[in-house]
Amino acid sequence: MRAGEEDLEFVSQDKQISEADVVVIGAGAFGVSAAFHLAQSGLRRVVLADRFAPGTQSSPRAAGLFKNVQGDETRTRLARLSIGKMLNLEAETGQPSLAVRSGSLMLARTPEHAAFAKREAALAQQWGIEVERVDAATVRRLMPLIEPAGLLAAYHIPGDIYIEEPVTLLQAYMKAGERLGLIILPHTTIIGIEINRGAVRAVLTSQGRIETPVVVDAAGAWARAVGEQARARVPVVPVRHQLYITEPIAGIEAHYPIVRFIDTAVYLRPARKGLLLGGFESDPLPLDPRTRPEGFSMDDVPLDVAVLDQHTASVARHVPVVQGAAINEHRGGLFTMTSDGRFLVGPTPELRGFWVLTGCNGSGFSFAPALGQMLAEWVMNGAPSIDLASLAPARFAIVPLDEDQLRAACVWQYGHYYDLA
Ligand SMILES: Cc1cc2nc3c(=O)[nH]c(=O)nc-3n(C[C@H](O)[C@H](O)[C@H](O)COP(=O)(O)OP(=O)(O)OC[C@H]3O[C@@H](n4cnc5c(N)ncnc54)[C@H](O)[C@@H]3O)c2cc1C
């Protein structure tokens, strides 16, 4: 069974619905979290629609990593909130806990990256994150598979976590949402947004019309296409990302830390008794579903093992077990990149009642718990409890980039994931 193909029988199928308080488009990490939090905050008629089986596109293909050390204070607060929510998942949703409290190691192998890591660590500490510089012996004790000779700096972040099978978090939010009355509509494509006097009036779906004053565009790689239905600009560029999971390797323990090599932007973690490895190539592949045949899905994203071979080679000196390890699964999906590398969340300036939750920039899975809560607070109370003005769509309304500029900026952001200037 591959990621995303798990049994989704719990989904509330076959419901005929013609009115809703809010319709969330897309049951990926962002959509399921937004829908759960909207239902949790007291809205009675929350609808979550997906063109495919819910939870089967980019999100279940994620590595499942949650990272405390972030480039700015807003992201740090959101990351900490997300991790806290994962540690508290059972109490909040009634669903079994999923977080593996592995901690992580951030490793630098060049003087520039050592200086960068030092700065990141200092800033993270200033924002309340526990980060400790550790020596080679400690690296070895925490992660016996690492050969530390040649590392210039290593930092331990004990609070980082991962989720072994990302699809389980999507299922947890959907099941918990259903208990609160959330209606999930699988295989229901939003094909139009009805507008009345500058405000959302209804969504038109492949199964019929649903009247609603609020729509959340959480359509992932299709978010831009959905935005066009509402005549709202959603300037994201989907870009491919891949990883692999090896066959079991003797001696790997689930509690071993996540490892990040910042110079080559490669990450590893324990997975299914083997190792999961993924990374960010400097010349990535943008891929817009709008230019693909109708019916395009993440199964159609072309995978390229050569990219992962390069990542493997780039870390093999320090993690020798990855060289030649047998591969059990190779998977990939699409990030939604923005030109400034930040999320895109909040109300759109073009259309009242039309909200977006996208622009994952490679971290949508881990930020979805926090951003779903923020979006629900924003819809319900008029403002989120963490100031998200810097992430709101209005920032792109001032001087829109043309198509070539947008693509170039988004591709650049992808290539600089760990070392944003
Ligand atoms: C290999 C890989 C590894 C990753 N690792 C991590 C990680 O470790 N940590 C992390 O934080 N992030 C990670 N990510 C990024 C993360 O997966 C994404 O940020 C996240 O999945 C984005 O979720 P989403 O809800 O936007 O997209 P999706 O999960 O793709 O959901 C969007 C949904 O919208 C639906 N949809 C689209 N159009 C319509 C329509 N018109 N009508 C109805 N439904 C529609 C789609 O069918 C889809 O189900 C990784 C991604 C990949 C590919």
PDB file of N, CA, C and O in Angstrom, residues 17-64:
ATOM      1  N   ILE A  17     -26.099  18.120   0.140  1.00  0.00           N
ATOM      2  CA  ILE A  17     -26.076  19.354   0.913  1.00  0.00           C
ATOM      3  C   ILE A  17     -26.175  20.530  -0.044  1.00  0.00           C
ATOM      4  O   ILE A  17     -25.515  20.550  -1.078  1.00  0.00           O
ATOM      5  N   SER A  18     -27.022  21.480   0.282  1.00  0.00           N
ATOM      6  CA  SER A  18     -27.188  22.625  -0.618  1.00  0.00           C
ATOM      7  C   SER A  18     -26.821  23.949   0.054  1.00  0.00           C
ATOM      8  O   SER A  18     -26.749  24.978  -0.609  1.00  0.00           O
ATOM      9  N   GLU A  19     -26.607  23.904   1.375  1.00  0.00           N
ATOM     10  CA  GLU A  19     -26.225  25.129   2.088  1.00  0.00           C
ATOM     11  C   GLU A  19     -25.135  24.810   3.100  1.00  0.00           C
ATOM     12  O   GLU A  19     -25.168  23.738   3.713  1.00  0.00           O
ATOM     13  N   ALA A  20     -24.220  25.767   3.293  1.00  0.00           N
ATOM     14  CA  ALA A  20     -23.164  25.562   4.292  1.00  0.00           C
ATOM     15  C   ALA A  20     -22.780  26.908   4.881  1.00  0.00           C
ATOM     16  O   ALA A  20     -23.032  27.961   4.282  1.00  0.00           O
ATOM     17  N   ASP A  21     -22.157  26.870   6.070  1.00  0.00           N
ATOM     18  CA  ASP A  21     -21.596  28.103   6.648  1.00  0.00           C
ATOM     19  C   ASP A  21     -20.249  28.406   6.011  1.00  0.00           C
ATOM     20  O   ASP A  21     -19.849  29.551   5.874  1.00  0.00           O
ATOM     21  N   VAL A  22     -19.532  27.330   5.669  1.00  0.00           N
ATOM     22  CA  VAL A  22     -18.235  27.492   5.006  1.00  0.00           C
ATOM     23  C   VAL A  22     -17.946  26.236   4.190  1.00  0.00           C
ATOM     24  O   VAL A  22     -18.274  25.128   4.614  1.00  0.00           O
ATOM     25  N   VAL A  23     -17.354  26.441   3.023  1.00  0.00           N
ATOM     26  CA  VAL A  23     -16.899  25.309   2.208  1.00  0.00           C
ATOM     27  C   VAL A  23     -15.378  25.397   2.087  1.00  0.00           C
ATOM     28  O   VAL A  23     -14.841  26.419   1.642  1.00  0.00           O
ATOM     29  N   VAL A  24     -14.710  24.341   2.529  1.00  0.00           N
ATOM     30  CA  VAL A  24     -13.253  24.269   2.400  1.00  0.00           C
ATOM     31  C   VAL A  24     -12.959  23.416   1.168  1.00  0.00           C
ATOM     32  O   VAL A  24     -13.435  22.280   1.062  1.00  0.00           O
ATOM     33  N   ILE A  25     -12.154  23.975   0.257  1.00  0.00           N
ATOM     34  CA  ILE A  25     -11.843  23.263  -0.987  1.00  0.00           C
ATOM     35  C   ILE A  25     -10.480  22.604  -0.854  1.00  0.00           C
ATOM     36  O   ILE A  25      -9.461  23.282  -0.765  1.00  0.00           O
ATOM     37  N   GLY A  26     -10.475  21.279  -0.812  1.00  0.00           N
ATOM     38  CA  GLY A  26      -9.215  20.537  -0.756  1.00  0.00           C
ATOM     39  C   GLY A  26      -8.998  19.889   0.594  1.00  0.00           C
ATOM     40  O   GLY A  26      -8.872  20.576   1.605  1.00  0.00           O
ATOM     41  N   ALA A  27      -8.945  18.543   0.587  1.00  0.00           N
ATOM     42  CA  ALA A  27      -8.727  17.805   1.841  1.00  0.00           C
ATOM     43  C   ALA A  27      -7.292  17.317   1.918  1.00  0.00           C
ATOM     44  O   ALA A  27      -7.011  16.129   2.032  1.00  0.00           O
ATOM     45  N   GLY A  28      -6.356  18.277   1.825  1.00  0.00           N
ATOM     46  CA  GLY A  28      -4.956  18.004   2.141  1.00  0.00           C
ATOM     47  C   GLY A  28      -4.702  18.487   3.564  1.00  0.00           C
ATOM     48  O   GLY A  28      -5.649  18.788   4.314  1.00  0.00           O
ATOM     49  N   ALA A  29      -3.439  18.575   3.918  1.00  0.00           N
ATOM     50  CA  ALA A  29      -3.097  18.967   5.296  1.00  0.00           C
ATOM     51  C   ALA A  29      -3.757  20.293   5.668  1.00  0.00           C
ATOM     52  O   ALA A  29      -4.338  20.440   6.758  1.00  0.00           O
ATOM     53  N   PHE A  30      -3.679  21.282   4.771  1.00  0.00           N
ATOM     54  CA  PHE A  30      -4.248  22.593   5.088  1.00  0.00           C
ATOM     55  C   PHE A  30      -5.765  22.521   5.223  1.00  0.00           C
ATOM     56  O   PHE A  30      -6.341  23.054   6.162  1.00  0.00           O
ATOM     57  N   GLY A  31      -6.407  21.867   4.260  1.00  0.00           N
ATOM     58  CA  GLY A  31      -7.874  21.842   4.252  1.00  0.00           C
ATOM     59  C   GLY A  31      -8.454  21.071   5.424  1.00  0.00           C
ATOM     60  O   GLY A  31      -9.418  21.519   6.055  1.00  0.00           O
ATOM     61  N   VAL A  32      -7.865  19.896   5.749  1.00  0.00           N
ATOM     62  CA  VAL A  32      -8.457  19.110   6.842  1.00  0.00           C
ATOM     63  C   VAL A  32      -8.286  19.837   8.168  1.00  0.00           C
ATOM     64  O   VAL A  32      -9.167  19.791   9.029  1.00  0.00           O
ATOM     65  N   SER A  33      -7.141  20.514   8.324  1.00  0.00           N
ATOM     66  CA  SER A  33      -6.928  21.247   9.576  1.00  0.00           C
ATOM     67  C   SER A  33      -7.886  22.436   9.672  1.00  0.00           C
ATOM     68  O   SER A  33      -8.513  22.665  10.712  1.00  0.00           O
ATOM     69  N   ALA A  34      -8.009  23.184   8.583  1.00  0.00           N
ATOM     70  CA  ALA A  34      -8.934  24.331   8.599  1.00  0.00           C
ATOM     71  C   ALA A  34     -10.350  23.855   8.896  1.00  0.00           C
ATOM     72  O   ALA A  34     -11.067  24.443   9.727  1.00  0.00           O
ATOM     73  N   ALA A  35     -10.772  22.775   8.226  1.00  0.00           N
ATOM     74  CA  ALA A  35     -12.145  22.287   8.403  1.00  0.00           C
ATOM     75  C   ALA A  35     -12.378  21.818   9.839  1.00  0.00           C
ATOM     76  O   ALA A  35     -13.400  22.131  10.457  1.00  0.00           O
ATOM     77  N   PHE A  36     -11.406  21.080  10.382  1.00  0.00           N
ATOM     78  CA  PHE A  36     -11.546  20.625  11.770  1.00  0.00           C
ATOM     79  C   PHE A  36     -11.658  21.834  12.712  1.00  0.00           C
ATOM     80  O   PHE A  36     -12.545  21.885  13.574  1.00  0.00           O
ATOM     81  N   HIS A  37     -10.769  22.790  12.558  1.00  0.00           N
ATOM     82  CA  HIS A  37     -10.765  23.924  13.493  1.00  0.00           C
ATOM     83  C   HIS A  37     -12.010  24.803  13.330  1.00  0.00           C
ATOM     84  O   HIS A  37     -12.494  25.366  14.311  1.00  0.00           O
ATOM     85  N   LEU A  38     -12.523  24.907  12.114  1.00  0.00           N
ATOM     86  CA  LEU A  38     -13.767  25.667  11.926  1.00  0.00           C
ATOM     87  C   LEU A  38     -14.922  24.943  12.612  1.00  0.00           C
ATOM     88  O   LEU A  38     -15.755  25.565  13.282  1.00  0.00           O
ATOM     89  N   ALA A  39     -14.957  23.615  12.465  1.00  0.00           N
ATOM     90  CA  ALA A  39     -16.019  22.845  13.131  1.00  0.00           C
ATOM     91  C   ALA A  39     -15.848  22.940  14.647  1.00  0.00           C
ATOM     92  O   ALA A  39     -16.819  23.103  15.395  1.00  0.00           O
ATOM     93  N   GLN A  40     -14.603  22.888  15.096  1.00  0.00           N
ATOM     94  CA  GLN A  40     -14.324  22.948  16.538  1.00  0.00           C
ATOM     95  C   GLN A  40     -14.732  24.305  17.119  1.00  0.00           C
ATOM     96  O   GLN A  40     -15.130  24.393  18.272  1.00  0.00           O
ATOM     97  N   SER A  41     -14.646  25.339  16.287  1.00  0.00           N
ATOM     98  CA  SER A  41     -14.948  26.663  16.841  1.00  0.00           C
ATOM     99  C   SER A  41     -16.443  26.956  16.814  1.00  0.00           C
ATOM    100  O   SER A  41     -16.862  28.079  17.090  1.00  0.00           O
ATOM    101  N   GLY A  42     -17.252  25.963  16.473  1.00  0.00           N
ATOM    102  CA  GLY A  42     -18.688  26.107  16.680  1.00  0.00           C
ATOM    103  C   GLY A  42     -19.529  26.238  15.426  1.00  0.00           C
ATOM    104  O   GLY A  42     -20.749  26.240  15.508  1.00  0.00           O
ATOM    105  N   LEU A  43     -18.884  26.322  14.243  1.00  0.00           N
ATOM    106  CA  LEU A  43     -19.699  26.389  13.025  1.00  0.00           C
ATOM    107  C   LEU A  43     -20.365  25.034  12.807  1.00  0.00           C
ATOM    108  O   LEU A  43     -19.722  23.995  12.905  1.00  0.00           O
ATOM    109  N   ARG A  44     -21.655  25.036  12.501  1.00  0.00           N
ATOM    110  CA  ARG A  44     -22.383  23.772  12.434  1.00  0.00           C
ATOM    111  C   ARG A  44     -22.334  23.120  11.061  1.00  0.00           C
ATOM    112  O   ARG A  44     -22.350  21.910  10.945  1.00  0.00           O
ATOM    113  N   ARG A  45     -22.267  23.952  10.015  1.00  0.00           N
ATOM    114  CA  ARG A  45     -22.320  23.363   8.676  1.00  0.00           C
ATOM    115  C   ARG A  45     -21.011  23.640   7.926  1.00  0.00           C
ATOM    116  O   ARG A  45     -20.938  24.552   7.103  1.00  0.00           O
ATOM    117  N   VAL A  46     -19.986  22.876   8.289  1.00  0.00           N
ATOM    118  CA  VAL A  46     -18.696  23.004   7.606  1.00  0.00           C
ATOM    119  C   VAL A  46     -18.588  21.863   6.601  1.00  0.00           C
ATOM    120  O   VAL A  46     -18.793  20.705   6.946  1.00  0.00           O
ATOM    121  N   VAL A  47     -18.281  22.225   5.357  1.00  0.00           N
ATOM    122  CA  VAL A  47     -18.166  21.222   4.293  1.00  0.00           C
ATOM    123  C   VAL A  47     -16.719  21.204   3.797  1.00  0.00           C
ATOM    124  O   VAL A  47     -16.106  22.262   3.598  1.00  0.00           O
ATOM    125  N   LEU A  48     -16.181  20.004   3.617  1.00  0.00           N
ATOM    126  CA  LEU A  48     -14.826  19.822   3.089  1.00  0.00           C
ATOM    127  C   LEU A  48     -14.951  18.985   1.820  1.00  0.00           C
ATOM    128  O   LEU A  48     -15.362  17.820   1.881  1.00  0.00           O
ATOM    129  N   ALA A  49     -14.616  19.593   0.688  1.00  0.00           N
ATOM    130  CA  ALA A  49     -14.797  18.884  -0.594  1.00  0.00           C
ATOM    131  C   ALA A  49     -13.442  18.606  -1.234  1.00  0.00           C
ATOM    132  O   ALA A  49     -12.538  19.443  -1.174  1.00  0.00           O
ATOM    133  N   ASP A  50     -13.308  17.442  -1.838  1.00  0.00           N
ATOM    134  CA  ASP A  50     -12.070  17.134  -2.562  1.00  0.00           C
ATOM    135  C   ASP A  50     -12.390  16.447  -3.886  1.00  0.00           C
ATOM    136  O   ASP A  50     -13.262  15.577  -3.956  1.00  0.00           O
ATOM    137  N   ARG A  51     -11.625  16.828  -4.894  1.00  0.00           N
ATOM    138  CA  ARG A  51     -11.878  16.268  -6.226  1.00  0.00           C
ATOM    139  C   ARG A  51     -11.487  14.789  -6.301  1.00  0.00           C
ATOM    140  O   ARG A  51     -11.979  14.053  -7.152  1.00  0.00           O
ATOM    141  N   PHE A  52     -10.578  14.372  -5.417  1.00  0.00           N
ATOM    142  CA  PHE A  52     -10.167  12.957  -5.369  1.00  0.00           C
ATOM    143  C   PHE A  52     -10.603  12.378  -4.024  1.00  0.00           C
ATOM    144  O   PHE A  52     -11.363  13.006  -3.290  1.00  0.00           O
ATOM    145  N   ALA A  53     -10.105  11.199  -3.683  1.00  0.00           N
ATOM    146  CA  ALA A  53     -10.313  10.699  -2.323  1.00  0.00           C
ATOM    147  C   ALA A  53      -9.578  11.652  -1.387  1.00  0.00           C
ATOM    148  O   ALA A  53      -8.441  12.057  -1.675  1.00  0.00           O
ATOM    149  N   PRO A  54     -10.191  12.047  -0.272  1.00  0.00           N
ATOM    150  CA  PRO A  54      -9.539  13.017   0.632  1.00  0.00           C
ATOM    151  C   PRO A  54      -8.193  12.484   1.135  1.00  0.00           C
ATOM    152  O   PRO A  54      -8.027  11.286   1.374  1.00  0.00           O
ATOM    153  N   GLY A  55      -7.253  13.416   1.272  1.00  0.00           N
ATOM    154  CA  GLY A  55      -5.961  13.042   1.854  1.00  0.00           C
ATOM    155  C   GLY A  55      -5.113  12.158   0.972  1.00  0.00           C
ATOM    156  O   GLY A  55      -4.386  11.293   1.481  1.00  0.00           O
ATOM    157  N   THR A  56      -5.155  12.371  -0.327  1.00  0.00           N
ATOM    158  CA  THR A  56      -4.379  11.485  -1.215  1.00  0.00           C
ATOM    159  C   THR A  56      -3.401  12.235  -2.126  1.00  0.00           C
ATOM    160  O   THR A  56      -2.763  11.604  -2.968  1.00  0.00           O
ATOM    161  N   GLN A  57      -3.277  13.557  -1.990  1.00  0.00           N
ATOM    162  CA  GLN A  57      -2.428  14.256  -2.969  1.00  0.00           C
ATOM    163  C   GLN A  57      -1.048  14.570  -2.383  1.00  0.00           C
ATOM    164  O   GLN A  57      -0.354  13.649  -2.004  1.00  0.00           O
ATOM    165  N   SER A  58      -0.639  15.838  -2.261  1.00  0.00           N
ATOM    166  CA  SER A  58       0.734  16.073  -1.774  1.00  0.00           C
ATOM    167  C   SER A  58       0.931  15.640  -0.324  1.00  0.00           C
ATOM    168  O   SER A  58       1.971  15.086   0.037  1.00  0.00           O
ATOM    169  N   SER A  59      -0.072  15.897   0.515  1.00  0.00           N
ATOM    170  CA  SER A  59       0.148  15.767   1.969  1.00  0.00           C
ATOM    171  C   SER A  59       0.578  14.376   2.448  1.00  0.00           C
ATOM    172  O   SER A  59       1.488  14.275   3.271  1.00  0.00           O
ATOM    173  N   PRO A  60      -0.043  13.292   1.982  1.00  0.00           N
ATOM    174  CA  PRO A  60       0.405  11.988   2.495  1.00  0.00           C
ATOM    175  C   PRO A  60       1.796  11.605   1.998  1.00  0.00           C
ATOM    176  O   PRO A  60       2.393  10.666   2.492  1.00  0.00           O
ATOM    177  N   ARG A  61       2.313  12.358   1.028  1.00  0.00           N
ATOM    178  CA  ARG A  61       3.649  12.066   0.495  1.00  0.00           C
ATOM    179  C   ARG A  61       4.744  12.795   1.265  1.00  0.00           C
ATOM    180  O   ARG A  61       5.931  12.631   0.988  1.00  0.00           O
ATOM    181  N   ALA A  62       4.354  13.633   2.222  1.00  0.00           N
ATOM    182  CA  ALA A  62       5.332  14.431   2.972  1.00  0.00           C
ATOM    183  C   ALA A  62       6.244  13.541   3.804  1.00  0.00           C
ATOM    184  O   ALA A  62       5.962  12.361   4.028  1.00  0.00           O
ATOM    185  N   ALA A  63       7.330  14.156   4.266  1.00  0.00           N
ATOM    186  CA  ALA A  63       8.255  13.422   5.143  1.00  0.00           C
ATOM    187  C   ALA A  63       7.748  13.412   6.582  1.00  0.00           C
ATOM    188  O   ALA A  63       8.215  12.617   7.391  1.00  0.00           O
ATOM    189  N   GLY A  64       6.854  14.331   6.900  1.00  0.00           N
ATOM    190  CA  GLY A  64       6.281  14.357   8.249  1.00  0.00           C
ATOM    191  C   GLY A  64       7.150  15.045   9.284  1.00  0.00           C
ATOM    192  O   GLY A  64       6.972  14.840  10.485  1.00  0.00           O
TER     193      GLY A  64
END
